[in-house]
Amino acid sequence: MTTEDVKYTSAPSQSNDAYAGVNDDSDGRIFNVGGGDWDSITVAPEGETERIVVNMGPQHPSTHGVLRLILEIEGETVTEARCGIGYLHTGIEKNMEYRSFVQGVTYATRMDYLAPFYNEAVYCLAVEKLLGVTDQIPERATIIRVIMMELNRISSHLVALATGGMELGALTAMTFGFRERELVLELFELITGLRMNNAYIRPGGVAADFPADGVQQIRDTIPLLRSRLKDTANLLIDNSIWMGRTSNVGYLDLTGCMALGISGPILRATGFPHDLRKTQPYCGYENYEFDVVTADTNDAYGRFLIRIGEMEQSLRIVEQALDRLQPGPVMIADKKIAWPSQLSVGSDGQGNSLDHIREIMSESMEALIHHFKLVTEGFRVPAGQVYTAIESPRGELGCHLVSSGGTRPYRVHFRDPSFTNLQSVAAMCEGGQIADVIAAVASIDPVMGGVDR
Amino acid sequence: MGLEENLPSGVLLTTVEKVAGYARKGSLWPATFGLACCAIEMMSVGGPRFDIARFGMEVFRASPRQADLMIVAGRVSQKMAPVLRQIYDQMPNPKWVLAMGVCASSGGMFNNYAIVQGVDHVVPVDIYLPGCPPRPEMLIDAILKLHQEIQDMKLGAHRREQMRELEAHALVAPTTLEAKGLLR
Amino acid sequence: MTETPAAPVPVVPIPVVPDGVSQFEVFHVREGAFGAEGSGDTSGFGGLVELMHMPEPTTRPYGGWFDEVADELELSLTARGLDPASAIEKVVVDRDEISFFIRRDLLVGVLSALRDEPGLRFEFSSGVSGVHYPSDATREFHAVYHLLSITHNRRIRVEVTAPASDPHIPSSVSVYPTNDWHERETFDLFGIVFDGHPVLTRILMPDDWPGHPQRKDYPLGGIPVEYKGATIPPPDQRRSYNA
């Protein structure tokens, strides 16, 4: 390569395209090596260092979703790591400004798609706080919310382990994780009708009560889940290869966590037992006995142990909640807010139950009016702003809700834990090896739907 | 036990199209293009319960150079659309695209500035699968329908003629908006 | 909210309040009950004009531990040489939450006082959220910081405003490094420029995207949906109830 062959182009770059062919114009230096001139290749001039920037692009089997990792490497060591996000930005927050508060649940639920109940719960808690009806939510609805949230925590951690294992090459972890997850998804389908993205938790309560055999099915599944989780744990805990890949990888101590605003398993892996279910309980969490699982190794292995421990604690909470369940309504008594429809499966498919139709068509004019107004217009929420936060499987999930006094939110902003936790990639990975980047990102467990919203 | 045991004289007569179709559908390797919620259902399809290994498809090839089928699973944002097109271009022929979920088929519930309203704006789609997210069984059903289409795919001169016919039809076909009598 | 992109400026007198701070945060004017414009709306609701305003500022005592926090904040600001009366524009206590409205150029001082003073110790910042109030003249952009004190188990909100003509707010990254990406997101979606941010670039939208999508004057951007011969307009252009 002689200097004559170095060509600087200033063509407008439609594509800073790494895949552009040799004839395409692109910015930057173009080295035309003709061959046969190896003896004239000289060492790079002084002061000019070659930077190798590797792009683990948005489509990659091992980055947790559509995450772009831009790594500057020197040999196998990562000197700089940056995240490129935004590949799943859906404009959910803006879209919710054009939908009523109940319709907003269906948007909120699709943000962090592995923990849909948490998104719904934080949004509904915010709406209820703005309405001022937090005390009027029926007890049964609150307990059902806790049951669904804790089952969701189990399924979310299972996916975290499954995909983390797959990314590191432990494919059996993936099959185990998804097999166990099917047990939980069957319960979701039994109770809410959908496996994922169920718009079940609504402002005022939950959409529908448990079916007749719901409680029994959950009780039967719990011991089965326990034994299967033990299998998964035995596969990976004290597994020398797994420990070799995850011990001392993705190190982030308490100072780093507090500076970066990290919450969730990453913060608890430093030994600090910060859990919003204990410090600022919501939905009656102060009535349940469970431990906050911590580890003191500050690394990916500790986070993995925490996730396994949290799944066991979630099973404990579900058992206690099932014992506390009493018959009662599942929607708020105030008819101006309560979602009116009662769905059931009829001969022609799913629709409003015949009892409900009889009530609104022949028995009660008010019920008809409420049904009509609530579904078309929605309820009005007094003006103000509120911030609610809950402990989702990934950390503190917050909802900042501003209402202008109308039927649609003025502004909804979700503080997603993965968005904040992903900022720690640089701190965790710089100075490590490329393979450790994968393990570190897997231990952060970001869900890109929540990151980009 | 299979076909090979029941041949009367050990000779099977068939057409090249059928054999090629059988081979292609028998090991249709998907490219990983899981984006959002549908990606999780796609991973469940690869999991032990809804097993697509029985169709020869459990190997999700990360490299598009080795993949036949791109299952666009999830919402495609404006930032992701060029990446989608690039991955599609890198796949060698023959390739098929399955738009999984309503977001990939038409933009879904996200009719806004950030989402491409249907990946057929970016890549040609062979089969659309509605659902939000579609159940794994629905995905398997769509894949099997695609398998049938691949089995019946014509080759060589037959295909050129078929393409000419389809193009002639498409040039005069009215758009869905203009077509009458659809509201049945 | 079904405003078309070129919504007319409402001609409604905003109550004049001393010190240039509107006591009644009139931030939205709702005209008409339905989104339809130009169609024959014979219901009579088309002439409805309603001022929407946020909860009024609260006077002392605030109740509960809010007074303690407010006192500590004022003391610590005085100790740092900042005048509390000019730094804290107003305090709103609403729905069991306290919001401090801070003058934007003193933001970094106030945030470091909140983080470092032993009586306050709000170590955890939940991020920055932007809100756009186009009808609130000279205070169109709000940046909202939610702070959590793990030591004292309290949450407060700090709110800063900036006019649309000069949407600059000092960056809080030096006090709370976690706000790095949150400020980038607020810049990306609202156009609020955070002065002093190390790398303020777009984070969610493509790098060359024009406009700031979550502003109220930016359309939702949907397309009309065609199905079997019928067309349904996108959500922001439909005839539906006005928010």
XYZ file of C-alpha atoms in Angstrom, chain A residues 83-87 89 91-95 97-99 107 129-132 258-263 267 272 274 276 279-280 372-373 376-377 380-389 396 400 402-413 415-416 418-420 422-423 451-453, chain C residues 1-3 27-28 30 50 52-55 94-97 99 101 123-135 144 146 148-150 153-155 157 159 176-182 184-185 189-190 203-205 213-220 235-236 238 240-243:
138
model
C -24.539 0.446 23.073
C -26.615 1.496 20.143
C -30.281 1.267 20.979
C -33.466 2.507 19.382
C -33.959 -0.359 16.961
C -38.553 2.257 19.302
C -43.571 5.314 19.997
C -45.714 3.622 22.637
C -45.686 6.659 24.889
C -46.922 8.982 22.176
C -49.471 6.462 20.997
C -51.772 9.923 24.361
C -54.383 9.117 21.740
C -56.050 6.258 23.556
C -49.952 -0.517 24.728
C -53.281 6.984 42.217
C -54.311 9.846 39.980
C -57.936 8.865 40.367
C -57.461 8.618 44.111
C -25.379 3.722 42.704
C -23.638 6.077 40.307
C -25.329 4.504 37.318
C -28.728 4.227 38.975
C -28.839 0.458 38.640
C -31.572 -1.499 40.355
C -27.761 -4.083 42.498
C -27.276 -4.483 48.919
C -32.780 -3.035 47.902
C -39.164 -2.005 46.323
C -39.017 -0.772 51.129
C -42.067 0.794 49.482
C -71.382 2.839 26.379
C -69.591 5.832 27.853
C -66.274 4.804 23.761
C -65.112 7.754 25.801
C -61.975 11.134 33.182
C -58.966 11.414 35.437
C -58.479 14.646 37.413
C -55.527 16.771 36.314
C -52.172 16.196 37.936
C -49.083 14.079 37.693
C -47.965 11.038 39.555
C -45.004 8.653 39.628
C -45.389 5.048 40.701
C -42.616 2.514 40.847
C -37.304 -0.424 39.309
C -44.780 9.021 35.267
C -49.593 13.329 33.585
C -53.284 13.848 33.126
C -54.919 16.989 31.824
C -58.276 16.158 33.322
C -59.549 14.382 30.254
C -60.107 10.869 29.075
C -56.679 10.393 27.577
C -53.325 10.720 29.281
C -51.499 13.952 28.537
C -48.122 12.301 28.858
C -47.013 8.855 29.898
C -43.385 8.089 30.489
C -38.871 4.561 33.458
C -37.771 1.188 32.290
C -33.395 -2.133 31.287
C -32.885 1.338 29.779
C -30.923 2.423 32.814
C -27.868 -1.008 29.897
C -25.782 2.068 30.621
C -35.354 -0.070 26.516
C -36.681 1.491 23.355
C -40.400 1.655 24.077
C -55.982 14.562 21.802
C -56.995 15.076 18.260
C -55.416 18.358 17.249
C -51.452 24.252 30.031
C -54.135 23.116 27.702
C -59.853 22.151 25.091
C -62.326 24.493 28.811
C -57.211 22.560 31.875
C -54.869 23.394 34.657
C -52.592 21.497 36.943
C -52.989 21.473 40.727
C -50.594 16.644 45.291
C -51.692 13.028 45.685
C -49.095 12.299 48.380
C -46.231 13.527 46.240
C -42.838 18.489 43.456
C -40.164 23.572 40.659
C -28.944 9.038 45.937
C -31.080 7.376 43.327
C -32.327 9.269 40.331
C -34.999 7.521 38.348
C -34.209 9.512 35.257
C -35.431 12.533 33.372
C -38.808 12.731 31.738
C -39.854 15.517 29.409
C -43.317 16.988 29.043
C -44.420 19.509 26.438
C -47.104 22.019 27.390
C -47.548 24.148 24.276
C -50.211 26.374 25.837
C -39.050 16.115 35.439
C -37.789 11.711 40.124
C -35.476 8.353 45.575
C -33.711 8.463 48.894
C -32.821 4.915 49.820
C -37.059 5.892 51.951
C -38.627 8.941 50.356
C -39.476 10.081 46.870
C -39.965 15.203 42.174
C -39.311 19.892 37.867
C -26.335 11.811 38.636
C -24.424 9.927 35.916
C -27.457 7.728 35.446
C -29.274 10.576 33.707
C -26.949 10.260 30.725
C -29.202 8.247 28.461
C -32.369 9.746 29.935
C -30.337 11.929 25.470
C -33.810 10.441 25.163
C -37.950 13.129 21.623
C -38.537 16.714 22.802
C -30.654 7.691 20.963
C -34.013 6.231 19.991
C -34.713 7.719 16.592
C -41.519 13.167 17.822
C -43.060 13.497 21.266
C -43.775 17.192 21.001
C -47.442 18.001 20.865
C -47.178 19.645 17.468
C -45.578 16.578 15.909
C -48.253 14.386 14.355
C -48.640 10.798 15.417
C -55.784 7.732 15.535
C -54.896 11.412 15.660
C -60.313 10.424 13.806
C -63.324 10.846 18.619
C -63.629 12.411 21.994
C -61.265 15.267 22.635
C -59.040 14.571 25.574
